Short mmCIF file of C-alpha atoms in Angstrom, two decimals:
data_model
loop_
_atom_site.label_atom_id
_atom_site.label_comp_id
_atom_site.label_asym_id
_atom_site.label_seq_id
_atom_site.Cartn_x
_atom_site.Cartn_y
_atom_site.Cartn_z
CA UNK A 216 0.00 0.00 0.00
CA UNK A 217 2.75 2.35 0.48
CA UNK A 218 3.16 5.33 3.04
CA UNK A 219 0.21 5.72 4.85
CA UNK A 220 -1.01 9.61 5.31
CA UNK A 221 -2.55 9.94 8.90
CA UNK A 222 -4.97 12.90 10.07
CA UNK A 223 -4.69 12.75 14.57
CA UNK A 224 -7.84 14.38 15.48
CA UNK A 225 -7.25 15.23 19.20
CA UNK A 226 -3.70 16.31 20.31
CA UNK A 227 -3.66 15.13 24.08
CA UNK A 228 -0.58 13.74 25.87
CA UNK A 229 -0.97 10.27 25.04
CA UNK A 230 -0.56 11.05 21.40
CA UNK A 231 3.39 11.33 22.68
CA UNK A 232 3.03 7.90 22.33
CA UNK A 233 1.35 7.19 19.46
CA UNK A 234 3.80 9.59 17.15
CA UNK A 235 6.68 7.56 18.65
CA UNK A 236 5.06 4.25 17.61
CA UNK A 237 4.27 5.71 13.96
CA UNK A 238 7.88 6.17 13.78
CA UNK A 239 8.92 2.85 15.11
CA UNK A 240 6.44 1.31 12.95
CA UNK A 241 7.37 2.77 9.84
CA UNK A 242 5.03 3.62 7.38
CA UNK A 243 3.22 6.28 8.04
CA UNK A 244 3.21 10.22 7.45
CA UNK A 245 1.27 12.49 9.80
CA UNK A 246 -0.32 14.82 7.21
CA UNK A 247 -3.07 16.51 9.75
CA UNK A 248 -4.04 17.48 13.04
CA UNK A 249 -6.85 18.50 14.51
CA UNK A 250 -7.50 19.75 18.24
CA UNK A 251 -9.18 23.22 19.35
CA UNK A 252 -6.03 24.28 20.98
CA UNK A 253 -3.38 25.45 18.77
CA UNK A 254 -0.58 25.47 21.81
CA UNK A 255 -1.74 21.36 21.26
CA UNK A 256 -1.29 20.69 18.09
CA UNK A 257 1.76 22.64 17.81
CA UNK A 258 3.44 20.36 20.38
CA UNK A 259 2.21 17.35 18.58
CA UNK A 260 3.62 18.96 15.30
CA UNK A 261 7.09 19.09 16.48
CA UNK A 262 7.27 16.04 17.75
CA UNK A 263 5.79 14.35 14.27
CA UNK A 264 8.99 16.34 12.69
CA UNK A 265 11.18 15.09 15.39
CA UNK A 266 9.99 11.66 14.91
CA UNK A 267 10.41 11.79 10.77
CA UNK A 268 6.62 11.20 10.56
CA UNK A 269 6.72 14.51 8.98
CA UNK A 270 8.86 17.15 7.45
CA UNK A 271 9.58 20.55 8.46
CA UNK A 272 9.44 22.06 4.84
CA UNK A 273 5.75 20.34 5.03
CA UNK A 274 4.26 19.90 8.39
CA UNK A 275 0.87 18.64 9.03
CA UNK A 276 -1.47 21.07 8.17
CA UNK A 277 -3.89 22.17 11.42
CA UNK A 278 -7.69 22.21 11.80
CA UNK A 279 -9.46 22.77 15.27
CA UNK A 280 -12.28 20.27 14.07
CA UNK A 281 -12.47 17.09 11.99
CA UNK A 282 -15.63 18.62 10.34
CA UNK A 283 -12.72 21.49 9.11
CA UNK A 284 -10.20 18.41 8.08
CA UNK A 285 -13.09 16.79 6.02
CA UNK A 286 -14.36 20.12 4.11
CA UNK A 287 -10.34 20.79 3.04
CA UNK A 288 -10.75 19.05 -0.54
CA UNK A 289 -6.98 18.40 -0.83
CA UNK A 290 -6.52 17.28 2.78
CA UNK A 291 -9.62 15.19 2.92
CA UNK A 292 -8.72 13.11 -0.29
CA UNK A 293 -5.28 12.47 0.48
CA UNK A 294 -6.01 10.85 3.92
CA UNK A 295 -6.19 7.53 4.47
CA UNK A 296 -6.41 6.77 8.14
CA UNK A 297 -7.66 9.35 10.91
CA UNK A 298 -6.42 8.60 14.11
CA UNK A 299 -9.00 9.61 17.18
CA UNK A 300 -7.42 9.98 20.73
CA UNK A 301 -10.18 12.02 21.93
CA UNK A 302 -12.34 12.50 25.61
CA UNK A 303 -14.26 10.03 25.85
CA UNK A 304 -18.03 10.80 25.52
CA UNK A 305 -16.92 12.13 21.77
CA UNK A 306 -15.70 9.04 20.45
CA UNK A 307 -18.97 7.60 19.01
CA UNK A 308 -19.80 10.68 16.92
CA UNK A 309 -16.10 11.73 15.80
CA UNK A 310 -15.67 8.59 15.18
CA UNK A 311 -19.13 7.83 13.43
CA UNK A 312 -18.15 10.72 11.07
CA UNK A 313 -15.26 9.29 10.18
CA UNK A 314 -15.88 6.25 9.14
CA UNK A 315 -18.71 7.66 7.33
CA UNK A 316 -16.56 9.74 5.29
CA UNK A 317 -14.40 6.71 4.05
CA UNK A 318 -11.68 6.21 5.89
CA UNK A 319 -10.43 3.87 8.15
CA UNK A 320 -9.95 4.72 11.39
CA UNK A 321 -8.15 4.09 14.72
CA UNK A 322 -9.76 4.99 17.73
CA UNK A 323 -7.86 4.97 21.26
CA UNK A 324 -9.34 3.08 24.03
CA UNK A 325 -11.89 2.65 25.28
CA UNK A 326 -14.34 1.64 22.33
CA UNK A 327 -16.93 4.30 23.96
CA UNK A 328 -18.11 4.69 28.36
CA UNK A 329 -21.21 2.99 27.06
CA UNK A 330 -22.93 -0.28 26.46
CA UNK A 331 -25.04 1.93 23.79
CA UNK A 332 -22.34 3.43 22.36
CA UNK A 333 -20.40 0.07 21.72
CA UNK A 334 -23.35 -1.13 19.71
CA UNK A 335 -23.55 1.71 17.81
CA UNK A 336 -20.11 2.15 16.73
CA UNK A 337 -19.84 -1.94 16.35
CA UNK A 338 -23.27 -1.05 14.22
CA UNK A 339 -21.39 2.03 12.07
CA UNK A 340 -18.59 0.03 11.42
CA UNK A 341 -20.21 -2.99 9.88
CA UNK A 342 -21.46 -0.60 7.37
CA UNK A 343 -18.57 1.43 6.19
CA UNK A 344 -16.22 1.08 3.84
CA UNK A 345 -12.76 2.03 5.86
CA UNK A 346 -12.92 0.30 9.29
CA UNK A 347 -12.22 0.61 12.37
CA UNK A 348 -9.45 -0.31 14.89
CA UNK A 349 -9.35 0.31 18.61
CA UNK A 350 -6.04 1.20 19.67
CA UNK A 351 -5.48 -0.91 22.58
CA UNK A 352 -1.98 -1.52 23.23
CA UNK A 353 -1.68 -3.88 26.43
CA UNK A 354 -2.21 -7.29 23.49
CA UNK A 355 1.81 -5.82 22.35
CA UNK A 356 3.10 -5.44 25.96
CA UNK A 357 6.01 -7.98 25.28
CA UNK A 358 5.70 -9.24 29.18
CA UNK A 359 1.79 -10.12 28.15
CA UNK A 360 2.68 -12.00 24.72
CA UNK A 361 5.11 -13.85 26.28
CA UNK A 362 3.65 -15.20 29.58
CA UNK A 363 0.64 -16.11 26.98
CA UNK A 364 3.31 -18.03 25.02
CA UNK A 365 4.46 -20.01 28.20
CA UNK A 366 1.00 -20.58 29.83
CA UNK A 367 0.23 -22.23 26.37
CA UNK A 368 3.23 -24.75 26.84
CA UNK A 369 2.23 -25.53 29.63
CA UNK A 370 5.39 -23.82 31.36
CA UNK A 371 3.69 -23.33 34.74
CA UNK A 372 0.77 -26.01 34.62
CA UNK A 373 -3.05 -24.83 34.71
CA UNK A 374 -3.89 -21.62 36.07
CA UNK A 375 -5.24 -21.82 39.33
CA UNK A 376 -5.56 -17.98 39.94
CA UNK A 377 -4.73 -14.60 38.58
CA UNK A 378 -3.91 -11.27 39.39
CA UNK A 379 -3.23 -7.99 38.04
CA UNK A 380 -2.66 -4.73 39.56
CA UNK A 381 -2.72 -0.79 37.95
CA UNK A 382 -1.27 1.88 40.29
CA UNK A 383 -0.21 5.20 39.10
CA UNK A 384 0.86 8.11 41.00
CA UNK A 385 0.35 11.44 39.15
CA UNK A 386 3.06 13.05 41.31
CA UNK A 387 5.65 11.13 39.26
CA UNK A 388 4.09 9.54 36.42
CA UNK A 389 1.74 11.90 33.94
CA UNK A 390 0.41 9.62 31.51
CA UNK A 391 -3.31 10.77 32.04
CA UNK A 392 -1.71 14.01 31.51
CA UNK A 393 -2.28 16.59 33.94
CA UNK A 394 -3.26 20.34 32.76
CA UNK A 395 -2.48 23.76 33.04
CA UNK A 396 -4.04 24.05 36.65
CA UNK A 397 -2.69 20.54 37.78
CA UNK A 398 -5.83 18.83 37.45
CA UNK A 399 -7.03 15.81 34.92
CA UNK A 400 -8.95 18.24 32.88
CA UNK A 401 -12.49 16.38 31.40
CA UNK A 402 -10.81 13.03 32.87
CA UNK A 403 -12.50 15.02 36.31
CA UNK A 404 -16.41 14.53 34.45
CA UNK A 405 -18.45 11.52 34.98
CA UNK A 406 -20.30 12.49 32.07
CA UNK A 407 -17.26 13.07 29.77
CA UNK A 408 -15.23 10.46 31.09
CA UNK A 409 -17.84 7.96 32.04
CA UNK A 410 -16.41 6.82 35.12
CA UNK A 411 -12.77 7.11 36.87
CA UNK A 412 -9.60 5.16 37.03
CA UNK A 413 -11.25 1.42 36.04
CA UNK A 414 -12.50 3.05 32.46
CA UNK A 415 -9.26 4.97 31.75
CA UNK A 416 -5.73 3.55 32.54
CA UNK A 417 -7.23 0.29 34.01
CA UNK A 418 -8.75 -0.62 31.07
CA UNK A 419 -4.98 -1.72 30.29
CA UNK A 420 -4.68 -3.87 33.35
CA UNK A 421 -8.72 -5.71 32.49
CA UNK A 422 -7.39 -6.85 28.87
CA UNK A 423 -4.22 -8.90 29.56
CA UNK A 424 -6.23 -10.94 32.33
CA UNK A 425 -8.28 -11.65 29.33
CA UNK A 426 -5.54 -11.89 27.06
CA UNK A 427 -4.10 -14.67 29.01
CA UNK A 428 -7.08 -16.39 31.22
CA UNK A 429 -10.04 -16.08 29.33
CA UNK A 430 -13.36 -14.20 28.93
CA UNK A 431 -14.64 -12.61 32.09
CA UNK A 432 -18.11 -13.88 32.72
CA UNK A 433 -18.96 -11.70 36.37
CA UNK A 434 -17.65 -9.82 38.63
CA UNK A 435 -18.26 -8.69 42.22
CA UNK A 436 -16.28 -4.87 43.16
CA UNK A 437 -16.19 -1.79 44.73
CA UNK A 438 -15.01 1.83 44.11
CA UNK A 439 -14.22 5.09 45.79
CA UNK A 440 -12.85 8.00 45.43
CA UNK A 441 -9.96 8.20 47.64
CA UNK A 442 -8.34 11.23 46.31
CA UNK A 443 -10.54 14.35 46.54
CA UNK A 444 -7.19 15.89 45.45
CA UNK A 445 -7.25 15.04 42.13
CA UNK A 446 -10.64 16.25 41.96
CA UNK A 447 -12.46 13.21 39.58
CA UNK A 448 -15.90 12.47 40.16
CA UNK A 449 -15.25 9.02 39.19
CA UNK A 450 -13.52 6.52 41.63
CA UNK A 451 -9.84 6.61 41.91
CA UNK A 452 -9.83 3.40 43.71
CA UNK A 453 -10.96 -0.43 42.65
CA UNK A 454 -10.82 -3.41 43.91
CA UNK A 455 -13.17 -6.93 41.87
CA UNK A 456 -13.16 -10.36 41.98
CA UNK A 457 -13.32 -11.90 38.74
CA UNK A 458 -15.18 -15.04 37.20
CA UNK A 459 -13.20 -16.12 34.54
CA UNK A 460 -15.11 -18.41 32.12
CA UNK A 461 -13.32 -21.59 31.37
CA UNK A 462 -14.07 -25.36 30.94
CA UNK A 463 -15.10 -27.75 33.81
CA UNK A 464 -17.71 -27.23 36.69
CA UNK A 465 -15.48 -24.20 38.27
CA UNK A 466 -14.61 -20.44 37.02
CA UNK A 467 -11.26 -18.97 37.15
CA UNK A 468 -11.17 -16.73 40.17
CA UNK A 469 -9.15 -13.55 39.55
CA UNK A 470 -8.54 -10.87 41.70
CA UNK A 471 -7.91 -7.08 39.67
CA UNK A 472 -7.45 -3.60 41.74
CA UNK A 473 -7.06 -0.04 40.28
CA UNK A 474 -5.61 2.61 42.32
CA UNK A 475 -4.88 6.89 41.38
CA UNK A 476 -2.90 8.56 43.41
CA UNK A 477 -2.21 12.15 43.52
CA UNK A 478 0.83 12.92 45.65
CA UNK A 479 2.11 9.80 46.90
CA UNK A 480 5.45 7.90 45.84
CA UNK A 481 4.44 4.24 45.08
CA UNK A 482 6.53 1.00 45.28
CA UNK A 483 7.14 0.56 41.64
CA UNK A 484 9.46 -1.93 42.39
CA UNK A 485 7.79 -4.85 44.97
CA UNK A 486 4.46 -4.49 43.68
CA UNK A 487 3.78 -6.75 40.34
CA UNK A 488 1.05 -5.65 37.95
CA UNK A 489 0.37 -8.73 37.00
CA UNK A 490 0.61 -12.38 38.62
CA UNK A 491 -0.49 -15.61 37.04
CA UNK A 492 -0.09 -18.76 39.73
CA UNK A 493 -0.42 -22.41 38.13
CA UNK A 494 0.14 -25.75 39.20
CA UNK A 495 3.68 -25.99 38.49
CA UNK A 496 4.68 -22.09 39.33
CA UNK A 497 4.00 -19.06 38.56
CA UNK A 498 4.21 -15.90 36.20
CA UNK A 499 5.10 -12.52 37.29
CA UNK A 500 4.90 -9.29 34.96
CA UNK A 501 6.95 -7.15 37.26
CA UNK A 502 5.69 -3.58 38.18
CA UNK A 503 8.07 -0.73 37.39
CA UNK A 504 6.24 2.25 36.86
CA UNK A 505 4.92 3.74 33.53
CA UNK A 506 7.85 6.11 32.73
CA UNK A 507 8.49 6.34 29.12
CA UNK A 508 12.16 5.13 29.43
CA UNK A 509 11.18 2.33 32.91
CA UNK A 510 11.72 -1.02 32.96
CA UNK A 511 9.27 -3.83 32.68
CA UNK A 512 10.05 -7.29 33.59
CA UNK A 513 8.67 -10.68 33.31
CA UNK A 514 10.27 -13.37 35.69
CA UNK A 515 8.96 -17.50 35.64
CA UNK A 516 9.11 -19.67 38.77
CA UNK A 517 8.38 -23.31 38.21
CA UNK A 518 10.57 -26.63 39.58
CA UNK A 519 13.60 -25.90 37.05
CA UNK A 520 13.65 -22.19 38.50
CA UNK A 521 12.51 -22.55 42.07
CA UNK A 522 13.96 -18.97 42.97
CA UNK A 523 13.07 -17.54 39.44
CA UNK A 524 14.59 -17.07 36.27
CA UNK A 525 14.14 -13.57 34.53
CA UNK A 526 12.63 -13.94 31.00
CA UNK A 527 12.69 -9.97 30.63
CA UNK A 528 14.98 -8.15 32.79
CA UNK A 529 13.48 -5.69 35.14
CA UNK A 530 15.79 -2.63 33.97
CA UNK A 531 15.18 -3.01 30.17
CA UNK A 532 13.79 -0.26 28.60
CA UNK A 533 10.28 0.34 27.55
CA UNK A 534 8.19 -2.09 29.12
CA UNK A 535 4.52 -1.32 28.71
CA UNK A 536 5.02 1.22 26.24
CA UNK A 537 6.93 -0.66 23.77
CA UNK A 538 3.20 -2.33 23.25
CA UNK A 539 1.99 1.16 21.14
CA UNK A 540 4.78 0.14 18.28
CA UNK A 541 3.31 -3.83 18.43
CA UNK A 542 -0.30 -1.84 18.04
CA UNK A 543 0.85 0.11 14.91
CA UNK A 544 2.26 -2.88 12.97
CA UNK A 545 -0.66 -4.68 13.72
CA UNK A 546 -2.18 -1.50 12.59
CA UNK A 547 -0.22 -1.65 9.36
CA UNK A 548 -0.48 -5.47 8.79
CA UNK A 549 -4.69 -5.01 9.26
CA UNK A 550 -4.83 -1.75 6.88
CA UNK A 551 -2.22 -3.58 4.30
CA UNK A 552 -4.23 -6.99 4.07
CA UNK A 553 -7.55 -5.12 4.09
CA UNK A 554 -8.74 -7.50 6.99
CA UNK A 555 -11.70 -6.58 8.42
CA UNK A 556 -12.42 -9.78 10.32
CA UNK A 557 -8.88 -9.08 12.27
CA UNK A 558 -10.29 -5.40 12.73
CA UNK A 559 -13.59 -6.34 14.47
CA UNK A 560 -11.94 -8.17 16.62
CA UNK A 561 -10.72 -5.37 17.89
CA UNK A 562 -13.50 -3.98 18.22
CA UNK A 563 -15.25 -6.90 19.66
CA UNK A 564 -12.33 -6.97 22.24
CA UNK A 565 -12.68 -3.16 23.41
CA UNK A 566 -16.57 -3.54 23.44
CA UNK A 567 -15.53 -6.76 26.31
CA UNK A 568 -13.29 -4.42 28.04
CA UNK A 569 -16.27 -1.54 28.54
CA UNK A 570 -18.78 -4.08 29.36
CA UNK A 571 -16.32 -5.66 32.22
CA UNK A 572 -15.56 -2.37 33.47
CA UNK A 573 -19.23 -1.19 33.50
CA UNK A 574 -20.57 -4.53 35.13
CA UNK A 575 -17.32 -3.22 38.08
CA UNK A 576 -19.48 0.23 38.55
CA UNK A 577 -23.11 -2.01 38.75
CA UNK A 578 -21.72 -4.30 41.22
CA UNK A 579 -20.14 -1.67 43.46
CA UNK A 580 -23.47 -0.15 43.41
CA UNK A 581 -25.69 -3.01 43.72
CA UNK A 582 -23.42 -4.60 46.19
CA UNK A 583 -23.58 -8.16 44.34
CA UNK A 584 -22.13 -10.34 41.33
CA UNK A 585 -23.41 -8.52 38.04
CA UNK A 586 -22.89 -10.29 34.41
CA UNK A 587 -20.62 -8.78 32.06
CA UNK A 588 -22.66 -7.84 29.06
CA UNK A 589 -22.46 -10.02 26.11
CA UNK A 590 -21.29 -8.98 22.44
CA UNK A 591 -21.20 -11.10 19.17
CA UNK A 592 -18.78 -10.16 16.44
#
């Protein structure tokens, strides 16, 4: 297919990311962006022609809406793929628009902060001729493929139980991106962000339990908001139990906890995010904070390696966010092949991740086991 030409509607920190993963990926050329605030898109410029995903002598041109993007004749024909990292509650129209314009598009996480806005983008995107690709990047966290590849060997027997753990402290870690007054900007609105920590960041933490134990049928939890300081409506604190759907008479009981905090300093380097115990020993995705440049770490214990043996070293570099290049040559490999089956599943995967997080906020308000909600591809 060539270079790809990319239009990022929405110019928020975590596009960082994304522009570093178009590089690494290779492939693509940032031709666009649109966000209403031109101090935004002007640090998301620079860092395209930093990254070679564009050129100084022709930078991506800038719009403030996608409605401006599409009505630019020469603009609008010329891209191929827009690229949606916006708040939340505007993800099913932006991205409803886009698709109906053509093209295919990417959409960051999560799929929408509703059950009814799942099934209407799933719905939109059935229909259209580009499609559409939820940008979740925790499937390419190395740590995740791997301990998949070993559970499926048989490595550390069956799974008897599973954890994972997200735990961010925005005093030394600002992935969520913190404003111009210190605060989490629209991430602070239920109704723009549809709920708190479980929806956002711990969406991340949700999909590799998936990823590596299976669909999550129920779930029993809690929330609250333990840091007023932060000022979210939505909880900053979770803790569920998990029924993991699997064969035989018994679920897979998993335990998951999500947990903001404003000020403090967190132990980065005791706590794992993610911990998979089996008949014959255990996997452990080691937690080392989400700095650009940290560490990650996956380490196997079983009877050969009865004090451990480190499959990824905790002081490597990258960790979790070496999974955004792994999404953009999936990206590449999905737009390249035209495969639209391999693209609703990604779709069909985010729409699983709402619906367990959603069926979290029920249960903590119902105070008992609530179903996850079902989707069919």
């Amino acid at each position: 297919m060539g270079e790809l030409n990319v239009a990022i509607v929405g110019c928020g920190q975590i596009v960082t990311h994304h522009v570093t993963a178009l590089a690494g990926a290779g492939g693509y050329h940032v031709m666009a962006l649109c966000d209403p605030s031109a101090d935004r898109r002007k640090i998301i410029q620079e860092l395209c022609v930093e990254r070679n995903v564009a050129s100084a002598a022709n930078p991506p041109a800038e719009f403030s809406t996608l409605e401006e993007l599409l009505e630019h004749p020469e603009t609008a024909k010329q891209c191929q793929v827009i690229f949606i990292a916006v708040p939340h509650d505007l993800h099913v129209p932006i991205a409803s628009k886009a698709l109906q314009s053509g093209k295919h598009v990417v959409l960051e996480k999560p799929l929408a902060p509703t059950i009814e806005g799942c099934l209407e983008l799933q719905a939109v995107s059935k229909t259209s001729e580009g499609m559409l690709i939820v940008a979740e990047q925790s499937p390419y966290w190395q740590e995740v493929v791997k301990a998949k590849e070993l559970l499926d060997d048989g490595s550390i027997g069956e799974v008897v139980t599973a954890a994972s753990y997200f735990y961010e402290s925005m005093r030394d870690n600002m992935t969520s991106g913190l404003d111009e007054s210190g605060g989490l900007g629209w991430r602070c609105s239920l109704a723009r962000a549809g709920g708190g920590i479980v929806i956002d960041g711990g969406l991340h933490w949700l999909r590799p339990l998936r990823e590596l134990c299976g669909d999550i049928d129920s779930v029993v939890g809690v929330i609250q908001n333990a840091e007023p300081g932060i000022g979210l409506e939505g909880e900053t604190l979770a803790h569920a139990i998990l029924k993991i759907k699997r064969e035989g008479p018994n679920p897979l009981l998993a335990t998951y906890s999500a947990n903001n905090v404003h000020t403090a300093p967190m132990a980065h380097d005791t706590c794992p995010y993610i911990r998979l115990t089996g008949t014959k020993g255990e996997l452990v995705v080691a937690g080392t904070g989400l700095f650009p440049d940290g560490g990650g770490g996956l380490r196997m214990y079983n009877d050969e390696y009865p004090m451990g043996k480190d499959l990824f070293p905790k002081d490597r570099q990258g960790g979790f966010f070496l999974g955004f290049q792994g999404l953009w040559a999936t990206v590449t490999d999905i737009l390249n092949t035209q495969d639209r089956c391999a693209a609703e599943k990604t779709v069909l995967d985010a729409a699983k991740d709402v619906a367990v997080a959603l069926a979290i906020y029920k249960s903590a308000k119902s105070g008992r086991w609530e179903q996850c909600e079902l989707f069919e591809n």
